[in-house]
Amino acid sequence: GNVQISRSRREFWAAISAVFSGKILAEEPNTSNIGSPSIRVLSSAGIDVTDRGGWLGHNASYNQPNQQRRNCGEAARQYLKKRDNQATILTSRIVKLLKDYERRLEGIESFVYMHCVGIQLEKHCSKARSKALSAWEKRTDISTAINVATKKKIPKLVQELKVKLDALPQVSHTTVLKRKEEHLTSKTLKSDLHKLANRRFGRAQEVSTERVIAVMSLWAKHEESVAIEEVNALGEAVQEVELSIQGADVDAALNGYSSVKRLL
């Protein structure tokens, strides 16, 4: 992204420099526009077509030996270099900080996960305890009913009750006590997980805030540094532009403006 922005900016400045130079560039290479009607018309209107400001660089042809060519194009390019200075380094540092920030956010998300684990564990043990207790109570009731039916000598009822008893889970009083202990342990574990999650959340929250501040601080310092260099480079560019403008250019512009005003 940064490379494309820099390329687009350079292309823009190349185009605007061609406009500021006042020269009519040949469409075909190794050809010249000297003596063309367009140049004669512009020159007669007091418009400089020799690139006296040096917008196209000193490699371009210049047929005015009595006038010094300025360095507007080079000054503008130096301004662009200052503007793009260390932009790649800034981007890489910000990416590194953002990746670390992302890891911190994942740590904060684990806070919610640890809470959910504690809640689901306690819920699972609670259901297992209730299920074991219910099955044990049913087996106890059916066993009592079998004893009563046996004493009253009702073999058919005894047989039906034994079928129901066999269909129930094999749960003893010991199993019920074990499920109760597991449920109480899960409550303690849930509480410990919540406390641990809250401590980790507090630490991750503080560090994540620091990372946000670090990103903003890094960006602000870069902009401040670049802005100072940019102002200096821009000042030099403006000075070159001012030196490239002569009194005759101002007089020609004023005369042209007066002529247009009279016609209106």
XYZ file of C-alpha atoms in Angstrom:
264
model
C 0.000 0.000 0.000
C 2.769 2.412 0.975
C 4.695 1.649 -2.265
C 1.617 2.369 -4.399
C 0.995 5.648 -2.570
C 4.615 6.733 -3.097
C 4.463 5.796 -6.794
C 1.208 7.700 -7.304
C 2.650 10.739 -5.536
C 5.775 10.701 -7.731
C 3.696 10.352 -10.889
C 1.543 13.287 -9.808
C 4.578 15.471 -9.155
C 6.121 14.484 -12.491
C 2.942 15.590 -14.270
C 2.582 18.834 -12.316
C 6.295 19.619 -12.857
C 5.754 19.321 -16.614
C 2.939 21.879 -16.291
C 4.975 24.262 -14.121
C 7.957 24.059 -16.464
C 5.973 25.717 -19.231
C 7.697 23.558 -21.823
C 5.757 21.795 -24.529
C 7.034 18.251 -24.462
C 7.366 16.379 -27.718
C 5.023 13.460 -28.175
C 7.721 11.493 -30.012
C 11.174 10.959 -28.504
C 14.232 12.691 -30.076
C 12.040 15.366 -31.642
C 11.917 19.082 -30.872
C 9.096 21.597 -30.588
C 11.387 24.609 -31.013
C 9.826 27.108 -33.403
C 6.372 25.581 -33.202
C 3.389 27.975 -33.369
C 2.343 27.085 -29.824
C 5.691 28.141 -28.402
C 5.660 31.412 -30.368
C 2.184 32.254 -29.114
C 3.059 31.502 -25.484
C 6.337 33.410 -25.682
C 4.612 36.461 -27.187
C 2.227 36.419 -24.215
C 5.156 36.609 -21.819
C 4.966 32.969 -20.729
C 8.287 31.266 -20.054
C 8.622 28.062 -22.093
C 12.276 27.365 -21.298
C 11.791 25.780 -17.860
C 13.788 28.520 -16.169
C 12.684 27.115 -12.799
C 14.276 23.747 -13.507
C 11.103 21.769 -12.891
C 12.197 19.069 -15.345
C 15.724 18.892 -13.949
C 19.032 20.128 -15.274
C 19.247 17.356 -17.858
C 16.547 19.046 -19.928
C 17.669 21.397 -22.719
C 18.051 25.045 -21.760
C 18.929 27.719 -24.350
C 19.218 30.751 -22.054
C 22.960 31.066 -21.216
C 22.487 34.507 -19.651
C 19.945 33.259 -17.111
C 20.572 30.842 -14.292
C 18.299 27.834 -14.133
C 16.845 27.176 -10.686
C 16.276 23.805 -8.975
C 12.507 23.767 -8.379
C 12.099 20.173 -9.563
C 14.881 18.849 -7.351
C 13.560 20.827 -4.364
C 10.108 19.347 -4.929
C 11.585 15.835 -5.113
C 13.468 16.406 -1.871
C 10.187 17.424 -0.293
C 8.640 14.138 -1.436
C 11.572 12.192 0.003
C 11.076 13.886 3.357
C 7.371 13.140 3.206
C 8.007 9.435 2.577
C 10.983 9.249 4.930
C 10.871 6.195 7.216
C 7.252 5.443 6.262
C 8.152 1.789 5.678
C 9.859 1.559 9.073
C 6.836 3.156 10.726
C 4.502 0.664 9.033
C 6.572 -2.355 10.102
C 6.734 -1.135 13.714
C 3.006 -0.491 13.849
C 2.309 -3.952 12.387
C 4.501 -5.500 15.091
C 2.678 -3.596 17.842
C -0.717 -4.507 16.388
C 0.201 -8.201 16.273
C 1.220 -8.050 19.932
C -2.012 -6.206 20.679
C -3.940 -8.973 18.915
C -2.289 -11.572 21.150
C -3.309 -9.539 24.190
C -6.877 -9.453 22.960
C -6.824 -13.217 22.608
C -5.720 -13.343 26.256
C -8.693 -11.202 27.211
C -10.975 -13.530 25.248
C -9.592 -16.471 27.235
C -10.994 -14.754 30.330
C -14.505 -15.389 29.014
C -13.522 -18.937 28.018
C -12.259 -19.754 31.532
C -15.507 -18.456 33.024
C -17.502 -20.648 30.639
C -15.385 -23.711 31.472
C -16.040 -23.257 35.203
C -19.769 -22.773 34.682
C -20.135 -25.767 32.335
C -18.077 -28.035 34.628
C -20.209 -27.179 37.660
C -23.389 -27.646 35.614
C -22.244 -31.059 34.353
C -21.393 -32.311 37.869
C -24.706 -30.971 39.180
C -26.657 -32.896 36.527
C -24.640 -36.077 37.210
C -25.362 -35.765 40.948
C -29.087 -35.221 40.361
C -29.246 -38.139 37.928
C -27.425 -40.501 40.330
C -29.597 -39.445 43.271
C -32.797 -39.896 41.255
C -31.749 -43.368 40.038
C -30.722 -44.472 43.567
C -34.044 -43.262 45.025
C -35.969 -45.185 42.335
C -33.950 -48.371 42.956
C -34.553 -47.967 46.710
C -38.307 -47.544 46.188
C -38.541 -50.539 43.848
C -36.415 -52.697 46.184
C -38.733 -51.803 49.077
C -41.769 -52.650 46.924
C -40.213 -56.039 45.990
C -39.703 -56.859 49.676
C -43.333 -55.971 50.433
C -44.629 -57.997 47.482
C -42.454 -60.963 48.492
C -43.833 -60.909 52.042
C -47.361 -60.764 50.672
C -46.547 -63.588 48.250
C -47.365 -61.790 45.001
C -44.857 -63.407 42.596
C -46.215 -61.750 39.447
C -45.760 -58.283 40.942
C -42.328 -59.265 42.225
C -41.315 -60.331 38.721
C -42.545 -57.042 37.150
C -40.724 -54.988 39.770
C -37.477 -56.917 39.196
C -37.702 -56.159 35.452
C -38.053 -52.441 36.243
C -35.177 -52.630 38.717
C -32.884 -54.241 36.139
C -33.744 -51.491 33.634
C -32.444 -48.794 36.001
C -28.746 -47.767 36.107
C -26.578 -49.659 38.594
C -26.334 -46.906 41.220
C -25.435 -47.419 44.865
C -25.386 -45.118 47.844
C -21.608 -44.914 47.424
C -22.074 -43.681 43.859
C -24.432 -40.950 45.091
C -21.894 -39.819 47.697
C -19.138 -39.793 45.050
C -21.238 -37.643 42.689
C -21.947 -35.260 45.580
C -18.221 -34.875 46.287
C -17.523 -34.266 42.584
C -20.231 -31.596 42.505
C -18.811 -29.802 45.557
C -15.295 -30.017 44.061
C -16.534 -28.545 40.773
C -18.000 -25.573 42.658
C -14.627 -24.915 44.275
C -12.858 -25.293 40.936
C -15.359 -22.938 39.295
C -14.648 -20.292 41.929
C -10.866 -20.708 41.500
C -11.139 -20.455 37.711
C -13.173 -17.267 37.998
C -10.633 -15.687 40.351
C -7.739 -16.668 38.074
C -9.587 -15.391 35.010
C -10.277 -12.047 36.692
C -6.604 -11.615 37.621
C -5.459 -12.452 34.093
C -8.097 -10.140 32.643
C -6.869 -7.271 34.806
C -3.249 -7.732 33.706
C -4.136 -8.204 30.028
C -6.393 -5.145 30.089
C -3.646 -2.909 31.472
C -1.041 -4.147 28.981
C -3.457 -3.883 26.048
C -4.127 -0.260 26.927
C -0.386 0.348 26.965
C -0.101 -1.155 23.467
C -2.765 1.207 22.132
C -0.895 4.160 23.655
C 2.370 2.852 22.156
C 0.854 2.716 18.659
C -0.557 6.247 18.899
C 2.668 7.586 20.440
C 4.833 6.006 17.724
C 2.621 7.433 14.989
C 2.496 10.893 16.592
C 6.288 11.061 17.005
C 6.769 9.997 13.384
C 4.348 12.648 12.126
C 6.025 15.296 14.284
C 9.496 14.369 13.029
C 8.413 14.193 9.396
C 6.447 17.449 9.701
C 9.555 19.354 10.856
C 11.641 17.989 7.976
C 8.741 18.536 5.599
C 8.404 22.204 6.549
C 12.130 22.764 5.957
C 12.052 20.990 2.583
C 8.888 22.822 1.577
C 10.487 26.128 2.570
C 13.451 25.405 0.289
C 11.092 24.463 -2.539
C 9.111 27.691 -2.136
C 12.347 29.689 -2.070
C 13.438 28.090 -5.350
C 10.074 28.946 -6.903
C 10.368 32.560 -5.719
C 13.891 32.868 -7.135
C 12.759 31.424 -10.479
C 10.190 34.203 -10.897
C 11.566 37.471 -12.314
C 10.184 40.962 -12.343
C 9.529 40.696 -16.058
C 7.245 37.730 -15.406
C 5.193 39.768 -12.957
C 5.013 42.745 -15.325
C 3.906 40.496 -18.186
C 1.223 38.934 -16.037
C -0.049 42.353 -14.933
C -0.091 43.655 -18.500
C -1.982 40.585 -19.648
C -4.490 41.011 -16.840
C -4.950 44.718 -17.717
C -5.544 43.847 -21.365
C -8.165 41.291 -20.502
C -9.830 43.696 -18.088
C -10.086 46.390 -20.793
C -11.669 43.924 -23.164
C -14.283 43.042 -20.575
